[in-house]
Short mmCIF file of C-alpha atoms in Angstrom, two decimals:
data_model
loop_
_atom_site.label_atom_id
_atom_site.label_comp_id
_atom_site.label_asym_id
_atom_site.label_seq_id
_atom_site.Cartn_x
_atom_site.Cartn_y
_atom_site.Cartn_z
CA MET G 1 -0.09 -0.39 -0.15
CA PRO G 2 1.34 3.43 -0.72
CA ALA G 3 2.55 5.43 1.88
CA SER G 4 0.37 8.45 1.05
CA LEU G 5 -2.80 8.83 -0.23
CA PRO G 6 -3.68 12.55 -0.34
CA HIS G 7 -6.43 11.71 -2.89
CA GLY G 8 -7.20 8.40 -1.65
CA SER G 9 -7.72 10.06 2.33
CA ALA G 10 -10.03 12.81 0.77
CA LEU G 11 -12.33 10.00 -0.74
CA ASN G 12 -12.35 8.24 2.83
CA GLU G 13 -13.31 11.38 4.15
CA LEU G 14 -16.31 11.74 1.89
CA MET G 15 -17.19 7.68 2.14
CA ARG G 16 -17.44 8.42 5.50
CA GLU G 17 -19.23 11.81 5.40
CA SER G 18 -21.44 9.89 2.66
CA PHE G 19 -22.38 6.95 5.60
CA LEU G 20 -23.35 9.65 8.10
CA LEU G 21 -25.71 11.54 5.27
CA ASN G 22 -27.41 8.62 4.31
CA ARG G 23 -28.18 7.64 8.28
CA SER G 24 -29.57 11.26 8.54
CA LEU G 25 -31.46 11.14 5.15
CA LEU G 26 -32.96 7.23 6.72
CA GLU G 27 -33.60 9.45 9.45
CA ALA G 28 -35.47 12.40 7.94
CA ALA G 29 -37.55 10.41 6.29
CA ARG G 30 -38.40 8.30 8.96
CA GLN G 31 -39.36 12.19 10.49
CA LEU G 32 -41.37 12.97 7.85
CA THR G 33 -43.55 9.93 6.87
CA GLU G 34 -43.54 9.46 11.17
CA ARG G 35 -47.79 10.32 10.67
CA SER G 36 -48.46 9.09 7.49
CA GLY G 37 -49.19 5.56 7.95
CA VAL G 38 -46.20 4.14 5.67
CA THR G 39 -42.52 4.15 6.59
CA GLY G 40 -39.68 5.81 4.47
CA THR G 41 -39.01 2.56 3.08
CA GLN G 42 -42.52 2.15 1.73
CA TRP G 43 -42.73 6.22 0.48
CA GLY G 44 -39.83 5.69 -1.75
CA VAL G 45 -41.24 2.83 -3.06
CA LEU G 46 -44.87 4.20 -3.69
CA ALA G 47 -42.67 7.09 -5.30
CA ALA G 48 -40.55 4.90 -7.29
CA LEU G 49 -44.00 3.32 -8.56
CA ASP G 50 -45.84 6.75 -9.42
CA TYR G 51 -42.57 8.09 -11.16
CA GLY G 52 -43.91 8.53 -14.48
CA GLY G 53 -47.20 7.69 -14.43
CA GLU G 54 -47.47 4.78 -15.81
CA PRO G 55 -47.98 1.49 -13.99
CA ARG G 56 -44.87 -0.75 -14.54
CA THR G 57 -43.98 -3.94 -13.11
CA VAL G 58 -42.43 -4.56 -9.35
CA ALA G 59 -39.09 -5.91 -11.51
CA GLU G 60 -39.21 -2.91 -13.30
CA THR G 61 -39.30 -0.61 -10.50
CA ALA G 62 -36.28 -2.42 -8.65
CA ARG G 63 -34.39 -1.68 -11.29
CA ARG G 64 -34.79 1.35 -11.49
CA MET G 65 -34.01 2.02 -7.70
CA GLY G 66 -31.12 -0.44 -7.73
CA LEU G 67 -33.25 -2.73 -5.57
CA THR G 68 -33.72 -6.46 -5.07
CA ARG G 69 -37.12 -7.58 -7.34
CA GLN G 70 -37.87 -9.77 -3.84
CA SER G 71 -37.23 -6.41 -2.02
CA VAL G 72 -39.35 -4.07 -3.77
CA GLN G 73 -42.51 -6.91 -3.72
CA ARG G 74 -42.38 -7.08 0.05
CA VAL G 75 -42.94 -3.52 0.24
CA THR G 76 -45.48 -3.11 -2.88
CA ASP G 77 -47.61 -5.97 -1.37
CA VAL G 78 -47.80 -3.94 2.38
CA LEU G 79 -48.66 -0.81 -0.02
CA ALA G 80 -51.66 -2.71 -2.02
CA ASP G 81 -52.83 -4.14 1.79
CA ASN G 82 -53.56 -0.70 2.65
CA ASN G 83 -54.93 0.26 -0.46
CA LEU G 84 -52.08 3.01 -1.72
CA VAL G 85 -51.48 0.56 -4.75
CA LYS G 86 -53.30 -2.12 -6.95
CA TYR G 87 -52.12 -4.69 -8.97
CA LEU G 88 -53.41 -5.22 -12.70
CA PRO G 89 -52.55 -7.38 -15.21
CA ASN G 90 -49.99 -7.46 -17.53
CA PRO G 91 -50.75 -8.40 -21.10
CA ALA G 92 -47.19 -9.43 -22.14
CA ASP G 93 -46.36 -11.60 -19.03
CA LYS G 94 -48.95 -13.31 -16.85
CA ARG G 95 -46.70 -13.58 -14.16
CA ALA G 96 -45.56 -10.27 -13.56
CA LYS G 97 -48.48 -8.16 -12.74
CA ARG G 98 -47.76 -4.30 -13.02
CA VAL G 99 -48.36 -2.14 -9.71
CA GLU G 100 -50.41 1.07 -10.58
CA VAL G 101 -50.78 3.79 -7.62
CA THR G 102 -54.09 4.29 -6.11
CA ALA G 103 -55.64 7.88 -5.85
CA ALA G 104 -55.17 7.33 -2.15
CA GLY G 105 -51.44 6.46 -2.89
CA ARG G 106 -51.50 10.34 -4.91
CA VAL G 107 -52.82 12.07 -2.44
CA LEU G 108 -50.48 10.56 0.28
CA LEU G 109 -47.36 11.15 -2.21
CA LYS G 110 -48.39 14.32 -2.59
CA GLN G 111 -48.92 15.14 1.51
CA LEU G 112 -45.47 13.61 1.65
CA GLU G 113 -43.81 15.74 -0.87
CA GLU G 114 -45.39 19.37 0.51
CA ARG G 115 -43.28 17.96 4.04
CA GLN G 116 -40.71 17.51 1.78
CA HIS G 117 -40.43 20.45 0.22
CA THR G 118 -40.21 22.39 3.61
CA TRP G 119 -38.08 20.44 4.78
CA VAL G 120 -35.73 20.58 1.47
CA ALA G 121 -35.67 24.21 2.06
CA GLY G 122 -34.70 24.31 4.94
CA VAL G 123 -31.78 22.43 4.94
CA ALA G 124 -30.85 24.01 1.13
CA SER G 125 -31.19 27.58 2.83
CA ASN G 126 -27.32 27.52 3.37
CA HIS G 127 -26.18 26.53 0.08
CA SER G 128 -26.45 28.10 -3.15
CA ASP G 129 -27.54 26.44 -6.12
CA SER G 130 -24.40 25.93 -7.49
CA ASP G 131 -22.89 24.64 -4.65
CA ILE G 132 -25.44 21.63 -4.23
CA ASN G 133 -25.45 21.29 -7.78
CA ALA G 134 -21.78 21.01 -7.76
CA ALA G 135 -21.95 18.45 -5.11
CA ALA G 136 -24.31 16.37 -6.64
CA GLN G 137 -21.81 16.04 -9.84
CA LEU G 138 -19.21 15.30 -7.95
CA VAL G 139 -21.24 12.58 -5.99
CA LYS G 140 -22.72 11.33 -9.34
CA ASN G 141 -18.87 11.12 -10.99
CA ILE G 142 -17.57 9.61 -8.19
CA ARG G 143 -20.64 7.07 -8.22
CA GLN G 144 -19.67 6.05 -12.13
CA ARG G 145 -16.42 5.53 -11.37
CA ILE G 146 -17.14 3.02 -8.39
CA GLY G 147 -19.09 1.42 -11.08
CA LYS G 148 -16.55 1.11 -13.44
CA GLN G 149 -13.73 0.13 -11.49
CA SER G 150 -15.84 -2.56 -9.76
CA GLU G 151 -16.44 -4.13 -13.53
CA ILE G 152 -12.31 -4.02 -14.23
CA ILE G 153 -11.95 -5.75 -10.60
CA LEU G 154 -15.02 -8.64 -11.49
CA ALA G 155 -13.31 -8.81 -15.10
CA ALA G 156 -9.58 -9.26 -13.37
CA ASP G 157 -10.97 -11.96 -11.02
CA THR G 158 -12.62 -14.14 -13.88
#
């Protein structure tokens, strides 16, 4: 291992802060959903199912979220039990039903979105849009680089 990794040290600090940020975001989601009847995870899946306004399968939603189909299926079943989504036939695949957000689900999403906008405005008030956009772009670039490095490592292992 090299004696000095100045860029690596900076990335390690960014990763540490990212883990802490993730914890803070999960806690904020818990607080935002506290009296809504859904969890932060359920909110995320409900929003992903509603994205684009067209019914989609659980597998499509899971891919979009970077999660397993099974985990999204479990959450979607709970949302269906609470009448926030409903399953529809899928002419392309009889086994993989499409999922549609119900009117009640959309009302809940609107309420949660309003709470989130208020929260985001408060958090963002100390930072310029250009700083936030630059940070988002940096994180995106690093995430993509990690994906490429993972591909290189996997290819070397075969």
